[in-house]
DNA sequence: CACTGTGAATTCCTTCACAGCG
DNA sequence: CGCTGTGAAGGAATTCACAGTG
């Protein structure tokens, strides 16, 4: 969240930002921001604020986003296609380096710079040094695809299907279920 | 999260579940689950566990998901189309009751049971009693669309564009930035 | 007997207040 | 003088331990 904020400030050519200004943007309070940034080892200038460029760099380093991270997209349906075209990954240094599907009519099709490949050949991600996967397949297929990914020594999975995945503990999984997020809203209305 | 778990158990025809079994599924620990469910006012049976059907109903009621919640989808691009076809909303009782876009070539097109309507006519959501919106427009357009929605007395927004939105405090906004979520993974690798 | 429900203890996170520096 | 950095205080969430019940 901080990285995105600092990246956006950098794009807007703002050189420094104070904790109170940042707090307003992020809907947090100033002490929280100072605490967090101090944990990151960020160096603000007293009387001025935080230097945008170097703080962004600092956070990038902590998150290991200072090198381009290759990711494989599994599932080239509507959601997969939307993700392949999503411009936001660039800011965080991601590169969608491969796209897989099991639908023969899609294999060979080109999306952006990638050609859709047969999911049966998913083990090539190991050769290509890809350690991240974005999962955009139907819920029923999710676990079996994950099992394949586990065999390919994947290290992290962004799961967009609404189901819990069984993986070895060494693998980090983040699940986003749009319906579940939407389900929070009526409570507040 | 609990509602989804209990809904899935119900679909699988499981009648009861213990806190320890649920803990394993959700990757939590048993006391946490008992605390949470007790806050919900759930009634487990000692020696047995929690009744799946009635607990699901209970949580539905708390989240106001016991009545069908109509939602408007704004933006019928790739992401919007994927969301319109997403099967997961049903489990939470959502109904995509309108779809809007500003692209003339899309207006009039049919997606599922909805016809894409001109965003200039977005005020009809007020007449149709829609209080929720899903925002799937490019980041540059997000704030201006949100301003329109605010005028339509919207109460909750699920924002899928990577930007912060300015809204009156009475409106609840949940933002999901896929790139940001993905950005968490390399840290753990 | 197995499992829930819950006060108490613990741990974690947030907020505060202010010293310290550019 | 303004804003950061941080120990201390306060508050919130988690975990524990066990009493209580079908």
Short mmCIF file of N, CA and C in Angstrom, two decimals, chain B residues 24-98:
data_model
loop_
_atom_site.label_atom_id
_atom_site.label_comp_id
_atom_site.label_asym_id
_atom_site.label_seq_id
_atom_site.Cartn_x
_atom_site.Cartn_y
_atom_site.Cartn_z
N UNK B 24 -8.97 -26.17 10.73
CA UNK B 24 -8.03 -26.75 9.78
C UNK B 24 -8.31 -26.24 8.37
N UNK B 25 -9.59 -26.19 8.03
CA UNK B 25 -9.97 -25.70 6.71
C UNK B 25 -9.58 -24.25 6.47
N UNK B 26 -9.83 -23.43 7.49
CA UNK B 26 -9.62 -21.99 7.32
C UNK B 26 -8.23 -21.55 7.73
N UNK B 27 -7.40 -22.50 8.13
CA UNK B 27 -6.06 -22.18 8.60
C UNK B 27 -6.09 -21.18 9.75
N UNK B 28 -6.98 -21.48 10.70
CA UNK B 28 -7.03 -20.70 11.94
C UNK B 28 -6.90 -21.70 13.09
N UNK B 29 -7.03 -21.23 14.33
CA UNK B 29 -7.02 -22.18 15.44
C UNK B 29 -8.39 -22.25 16.12
N UNK B 30 -8.69 -23.35 16.76
CA UNK B 30 -10.03 -23.59 17.27
C UNK B 30 -10.57 -22.50 18.21
N UNK B 31 -9.81 -22.03 19.19
CA UNK B 31 -10.38 -21.00 20.08
C UNK B 31 -10.81 -19.75 19.32
N UNK B 32 -10.04 -19.38 18.30
CA UNK B 32 -10.39 -18.21 17.49
C UNK B 32 -11.77 -18.40 16.87
N UNK B 33 -11.99 -19.56 16.36
CA UNK B 33 -13.27 -19.85 15.70
C UNK B 33 -14.41 -19.82 16.70
N UNK B 34 -14.20 -20.39 17.87
CA UNK B 34 -15.26 -20.38 18.87
C UNK B 34 -15.57 -18.96 19.32
N UNK B 35 -14.53 -18.17 19.51
CA UNK B 35 -14.74 -16.76 19.90
C UNK B 35 -15.56 -16.03 18.85
N UNK B 36 -15.14 -16.14 17.62
CA UNK B 36 -15.84 -15.43 16.54
C UNK B 36 -17.29 -15.87 16.47
N UNK B 37 -17.52 -17.15 16.44
CA UNK B 37 -18.88 -17.65 16.30
C UNK B 37 -19.72 -17.27 17.52
N UNK B 38 -19.09 -17.19 18.68
CA UNK B 38 -19.87 -16.80 19.85
C UNK B 38 -20.27 -15.33 19.76
N UNK B 39 -19.40 -14.50 19.17
CA UNK B 39 -19.77 -13.10 18.94
C UNK B 39 -20.98 -13.03 18.01
N UNK B 40 -21.02 -13.93 17.05
CA UNK B 40 -22.15 -13.94 16.11
C UNK B 40 -23.43 -14.40 16.80
N UNK B 41 -23.28 -14.91 18.00
CA UNK B 41 -24.44 -15.47 18.68
C UNK B 41 -24.79 -16.86 18.18
N UNK B 42 -23.81 -17.54 17.62
CA UNK B 42 -24.07 -18.87 17.06
C UNK B 42 -24.23 -19.88 18.19
N UNK B 43 -25.06 -20.86 17.96
CA UNK B 43 -25.29 -21.86 18.98
C UNK B 43 -24.73 -23.21 18.55
N UNK B 44 -23.58 -23.52 19.07
CA UNK B 44 -23.01 -24.84 18.82
C UNK B 44 -23.57 -25.82 19.83
N UNK B 45 -23.45 -27.08 19.52
CA UNK B 45 -23.87 -28.10 20.46
C UNK B 45 -22.63 -28.72 21.08
N UNK B 46 -22.54 -28.69 22.41
CA UNK B 46 -21.36 -29.21 23.09
C UNK B 46 -21.26 -30.70 22.86
N UNK B 47 -20.08 -31.10 22.55
CA UNK B 47 -19.87 -32.51 22.26
C UNK B 47 -20.07 -32.84 20.79
N UNK B 48 -20.66 -31.90 20.03
CA UNK B 48 -20.95 -32.18 18.62
C UNK B 48 -20.27 -31.19 17.68
N UNK B 49 -20.62 -29.92 17.85
CA UNK B 49 -20.08 -28.91 16.95
C UNK B 49 -21.15 -27.91 16.56
N UNK B 50 -20.95 -27.24 15.44
CA UNK B 50 -21.90 -26.22 15.00
C UNK B 50 -22.81 -26.76 13.91
N UNK B 51 -24.11 -26.48 14.00
CA UNK B 51 -25.03 -26.91 12.95
C UNK B 51 -24.81 -26.05 11.72
N UNK B 52 -24.52 -26.69 10.59
CA UNK B 52 -24.11 -25.95 9.40
C UNK B 52 -25.21 -25.04 8.89
N UNK B 53 -26.40 -25.60 8.70
CA UNK B 53 -27.47 -24.82 8.05
C UNK B 53 -27.86 -23.60 8.87
N UNK B 54 -28.12 -23.79 10.15
CA UNK B 54 -28.63 -22.66 10.94
C UNK B 54 -27.54 -21.62 11.20
N UNK B 55 -26.30 -22.06 11.32
CA UNK B 55 -25.22 -21.09 11.51
C UNK B 55 -25.04 -20.24 10.25
N UNK B 56 -25.12 -20.88 9.08
CA UNK B 56 -25.02 -20.14 7.83
C UNK B 56 -26.12 -19.07 7.77
N UNK B 57 -27.32 -19.47 8.15
CA UNK B 57 -28.46 -18.55 8.13
C UNK B 57 -28.22 -17.37 9.07
N UNK B 58 -27.72 -17.69 10.25
CA UNK B 58 -27.41 -16.69 11.26
C UNK B 58 -26.45 -15.64 10.72
N UNK B 59 -25.35 -16.09 10.13
CA UNK B 59 -24.33 -15.18 9.62
C UNK B 59 -24.90 -14.37 8.45
N UNK B 60 -25.67 -15.02 7.60
CA UNK B 60 -26.34 -14.32 6.49
C UNK B 60 -27.13 -13.14 7.01
N UNK B 61 -27.86 -13.40 8.09
CA UNK B 61 -28.69 -12.34 8.66
C UNK B 61 -27.85 -11.17 9.16
N UNK B 62 -26.77 -11.47 9.85
CA UNK B 62 -25.90 -10.42 10.38
C UNK B 62 -25.35 -9.56 9.25
N UNK B 63 -24.95 -10.21 8.17
CA UNK B 63 -24.34 -9.49 7.04
C UNK B 63 -25.38 -8.87 6.11
N UNK B 64 -26.65 -9.04 6.45
CA UNK B 64 -27.76 -8.54 5.62
C UNK B 64 -27.76 -9.19 4.24
N UNK B 65 -27.30 -10.43 4.21
CA UNK B 65 -27.29 -11.14 2.94
C UNK B 65 -28.44 -12.13 2.86
N UNK B 66 -29.40 -11.98 3.80
CA UNK B 66 -30.55 -12.88 3.77
C UNK B 66 -31.62 -12.40 2.79
N UNK B 67 -31.44 -11.17 2.31
CA UNK B 67 -32.29 -10.72 1.21
C UNK B 67 -31.39 -10.51 0.00
N UNK B 68 -31.95 -10.67 -1.20
CA UNK B 68 -31.15 -10.49 -2.40
C UNK B 68 -30.66 -9.04 -2.49
N UNK B 69 -29.38 -8.87 -2.67
CA UNK B 69 -28.80 -7.54 -2.77
C UNK B 69 -28.51 -7.24 -4.24
N UNK B 70 -29.14 -6.20 -4.73
CA UNK B 70 -28.90 -5.81 -6.13
C UNK B 70 -27.63 -4.97 -6.24
N UNK B 71 -26.87 -5.21 -7.27
CA UNK B 71 -25.64 -4.44 -7.48
C UNK B 71 -25.56 -3.99 -8.93
N UNK B 72 -24.99 -2.80 -9.12
CA UNK B 72 -24.75 -2.30 -10.48
C UNK B 72 -23.28 -2.49 -10.82
N UNK B 73 -23.03 -2.95 -12.01
CA UNK B 73 -21.65 -3.08 -12.48
C UNK B 73 -21.36 -1.92 -13.40
N UNK B 74 -20.32 -1.17 -13.08
CA UNK B 74 -19.96 -0.04 -13.93
C UNK B 74 -18.64 -0.35 -14.63
N UNK B 75 -18.68 -0.38 -15.93
CA UNK B 75 -17.51 -0.75 -16.71
C UNK B 75 -17.69 -2.14 -17.29
N UNK B 76 -17.84 -2.23 -18.60
CA UNK B 76 -18.08 -3.53 -19.23
C UNK B 76 -16.92 -3.93 -20.12
N UNK B 77 -15.73 -3.59 -19.67
CA UNK B 77 -14.53 -4.01 -20.39
C UNK B 77 -14.24 -5.47 -20.08
N UNK B 78 -12.98 -5.85 -20.24
CA UNK B 78 -12.63 -7.26 -19.98
C UNK B 78 -12.94 -7.65 -18.55
N UNK B 79 -12.50 -6.79 -17.63
CA UNK B 79 -12.71 -7.12 -16.22
C UNK B 79 -14.20 -7.13 -15.88
N UNK B 80 -14.91 -6.13 -16.37
CA UNK B 80 -16.35 -6.06 -16.12
C UNK B 80 -17.07 -7.28 -16.65
N UNK B 81 -16.70 -7.70 -17.85
CA UNK B 81 -17.33 -8.88 -18.45
C UNK B 81 -17.05 -10.12 -17.62
N UNK B 82 -15.82 -10.21 -17.11
CA UNK B 82 -15.47 -11.36 -16.27
C UNK B 82 -16.31 -11.37 -15.01
N UNK B 83 -16.49 -10.19 -14.42
CA UNK B 83 -17.28 -10.11 -13.19
C UNK B 83 -18.74 -10.45 -13.45
N UNK B 84 -19.27 -9.96 -14.56
CA UNK B 84 -20.67 -10.23 -14.89
C UNK B 84 -20.91 -11.73 -15.00
N UNK B 85 -19.89 -12.46 -15.41
CA UNK B 85 -20.04 -13.90 -15.60
C UNK B 85 -19.60 -14.70 -14.39
N UNK B 86 -19.09 -14.03 -13.38
CA UNK B 86 -18.55 -14.72 -12.21
C UNK B 86 -19.66 -15.44 -11.45
N UNK B 87 -19.54 -16.74 -11.25
CA UNK B 87 -20.62 -17.50 -10.63
C UNK B 87 -20.69 -17.33 -9.11
N UNK B 88 -19.63 -16.83 -8.51
CA UNK B 88 -19.54 -16.80 -7.05
C UNK B 88 -20.48 -15.84 -6.34
N UNK B 89 -21.05 -14.88 -7.04
CA UNK B 89 -21.90 -13.90 -6.37
C UNK B 89 -23.19 -14.52 -5.85
N UNK B 90 -23.61 -15.57 -6.52
CA UNK B 90 -24.87 -16.21 -6.17
C UNK B 90 -24.87 -16.69 -4.72
N UNK B 91 -23.78 -17.33 -4.31
CA UNK B 91 -23.69 -17.88 -2.97
C UNK B 91 -23.97 -16.83 -1.89
N UNK B 92 -23.62 -15.60 -2.17
CA UNK B 92 -23.83 -14.54 -1.19
C UNK B 92 -25.13 -13.78 -1.42
N UNK B 93 -25.90 -14.22 -2.38
CA UNK B 93 -27.19 -13.60 -2.59
C UNK B 93 -27.15 -12.30 -3.38
N UNK B 94 -26.14 -12.14 -4.22
CA UNK B 94 -26.06 -10.92 -5.01
C UNK B 94 -26.70 -11.10 -6.38
N UNK B 95 -27.19 -10.00 -6.88
CA UNK B 95 -27.82 -9.99 -8.20
C UNK B 95 -27.28 -8.79 -8.96
N UNK B 96 -26.53 -9.05 -10.02
CA UNK B 96 -26.06 -7.95 -10.86
C UNK B 96 -27.26 -7.47 -11.66
N UNK B 97 -27.80 -6.33 -11.25
CA UNK B 97 -29.09 -5.89 -11.78
C UNK B 97 -28.97 -4.83 -12.86
N UNK B 98 -27.75 -4.37 -13.12
CA UNK B 98 -27.56 -3.38 -14.18
C UNK B 98 -26.08 -3.31 -14.54
#
